[in-house]
Each structure stands twice: as structure tokens, then as C-alpha cells.
XYZ file of C-alpha atoms in Angstrom:
82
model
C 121.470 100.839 123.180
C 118.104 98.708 122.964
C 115.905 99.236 119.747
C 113.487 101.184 121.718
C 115.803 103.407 122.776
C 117.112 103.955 119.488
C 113.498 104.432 117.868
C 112.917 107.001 120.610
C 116.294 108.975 119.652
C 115.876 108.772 116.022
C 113.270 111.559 116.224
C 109.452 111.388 114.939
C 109.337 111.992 111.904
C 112.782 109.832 110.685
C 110.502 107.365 109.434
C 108.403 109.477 107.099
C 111.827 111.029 106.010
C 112.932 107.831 104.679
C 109.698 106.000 103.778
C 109.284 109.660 101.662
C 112.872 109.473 100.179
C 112.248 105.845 98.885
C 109.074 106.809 97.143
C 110.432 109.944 95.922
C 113.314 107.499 94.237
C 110.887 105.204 93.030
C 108.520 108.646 91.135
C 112.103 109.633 89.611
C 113.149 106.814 88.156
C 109.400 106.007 86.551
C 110.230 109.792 85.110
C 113.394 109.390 83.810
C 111.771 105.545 82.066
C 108.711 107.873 80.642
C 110.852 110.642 79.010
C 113.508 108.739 77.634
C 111.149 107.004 75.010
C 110.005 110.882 74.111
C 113.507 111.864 74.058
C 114.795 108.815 72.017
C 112.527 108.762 69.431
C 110.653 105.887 70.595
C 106.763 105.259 71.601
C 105.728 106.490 74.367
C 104.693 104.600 77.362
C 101.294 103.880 78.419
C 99.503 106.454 80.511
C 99.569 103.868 83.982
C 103.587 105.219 84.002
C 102.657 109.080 83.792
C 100.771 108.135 86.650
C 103.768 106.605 88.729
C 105.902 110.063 87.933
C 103.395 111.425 90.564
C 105.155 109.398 93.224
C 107.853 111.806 92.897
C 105.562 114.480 94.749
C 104.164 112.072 96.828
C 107.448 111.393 98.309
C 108.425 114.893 98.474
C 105.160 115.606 100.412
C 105.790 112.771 102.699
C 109.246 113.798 103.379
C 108.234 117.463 104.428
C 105.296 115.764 106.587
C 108.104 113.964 108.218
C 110.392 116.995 108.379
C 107.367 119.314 110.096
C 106.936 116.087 112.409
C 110.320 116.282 113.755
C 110.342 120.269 114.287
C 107.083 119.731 116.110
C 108.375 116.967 118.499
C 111.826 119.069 118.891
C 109.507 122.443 120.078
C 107.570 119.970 122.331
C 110.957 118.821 124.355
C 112.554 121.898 124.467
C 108.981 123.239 125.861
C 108.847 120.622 128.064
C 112.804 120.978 129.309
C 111.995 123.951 130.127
């Protein structure tokens, strides 16, 4: 199968999926490095890593984007195959 082809089958939204799972990843592990500090007894972190904890909706956001993006392109083929 030729890249195209396999960027075509993947589906529409695939990308967002992933791109959104990565950034998700990347907002939970800034969490779990600004808690632990509160949790161990230590200082806490400056206020620039509550800010990266947001990622963790940002990803989840882009993920459902990507997820609505896919139904939308399914309902279009089956509309059109019919």
C-alpha cells in the first residue's frame, strides 16, 4: 500500500487522535512533577508548570476534535455509498 493510500484509510481525524494523546501525556506528566513537591513536603514549583498541567485538557480536547472528525467523515461515506 502507498503512503497516500494509507493516509486516506487511516481516517480524518487519526492525526488529531494522536497529536491529542501526546499532548495529553505531556499535561500529565507536568501534573504528576507539580503535585509531588506538594505531596512530598517540598517547595512548590513555579507557577509557568501549573500552567503546563493545562495541556492535559488541551489534549483531551484535541483528541475529541479528532474523534468528532472521524464520525463526521464516516457519516459522509456511508451517505455517499449510499
Amino acid at each position: 500500500m502507498s503512503n497516500q493510500t494509507q493516509q486516506t484509510s487511516s481516517g480524518a481525524g487519526d492525526r488529531l487522535v494522536r497529536i491529542g494523546a501526546i499532548v495529553f501525556a505531556i499535561g500529565a506528566v507536568a501534573t504528576m512533577a507539580t503535585m509531588a513537591p506538594l505531596f512530598l513536603g517540598g517547595d512548590p514549583l513555579p507557577s509557568v508548570f501549573y500552567w503546563l498541567c493545562m495541556l492535559m485538557g488541551a489534549g483531551f480536547l484535541i483528541a475529541a476534535a479528532g474523534v468528532l472528525r472521524s464520525a463526521a467523515e464516516g457519516r459522509r461515506q456511508a451517505k455517499s455509498a449510499v
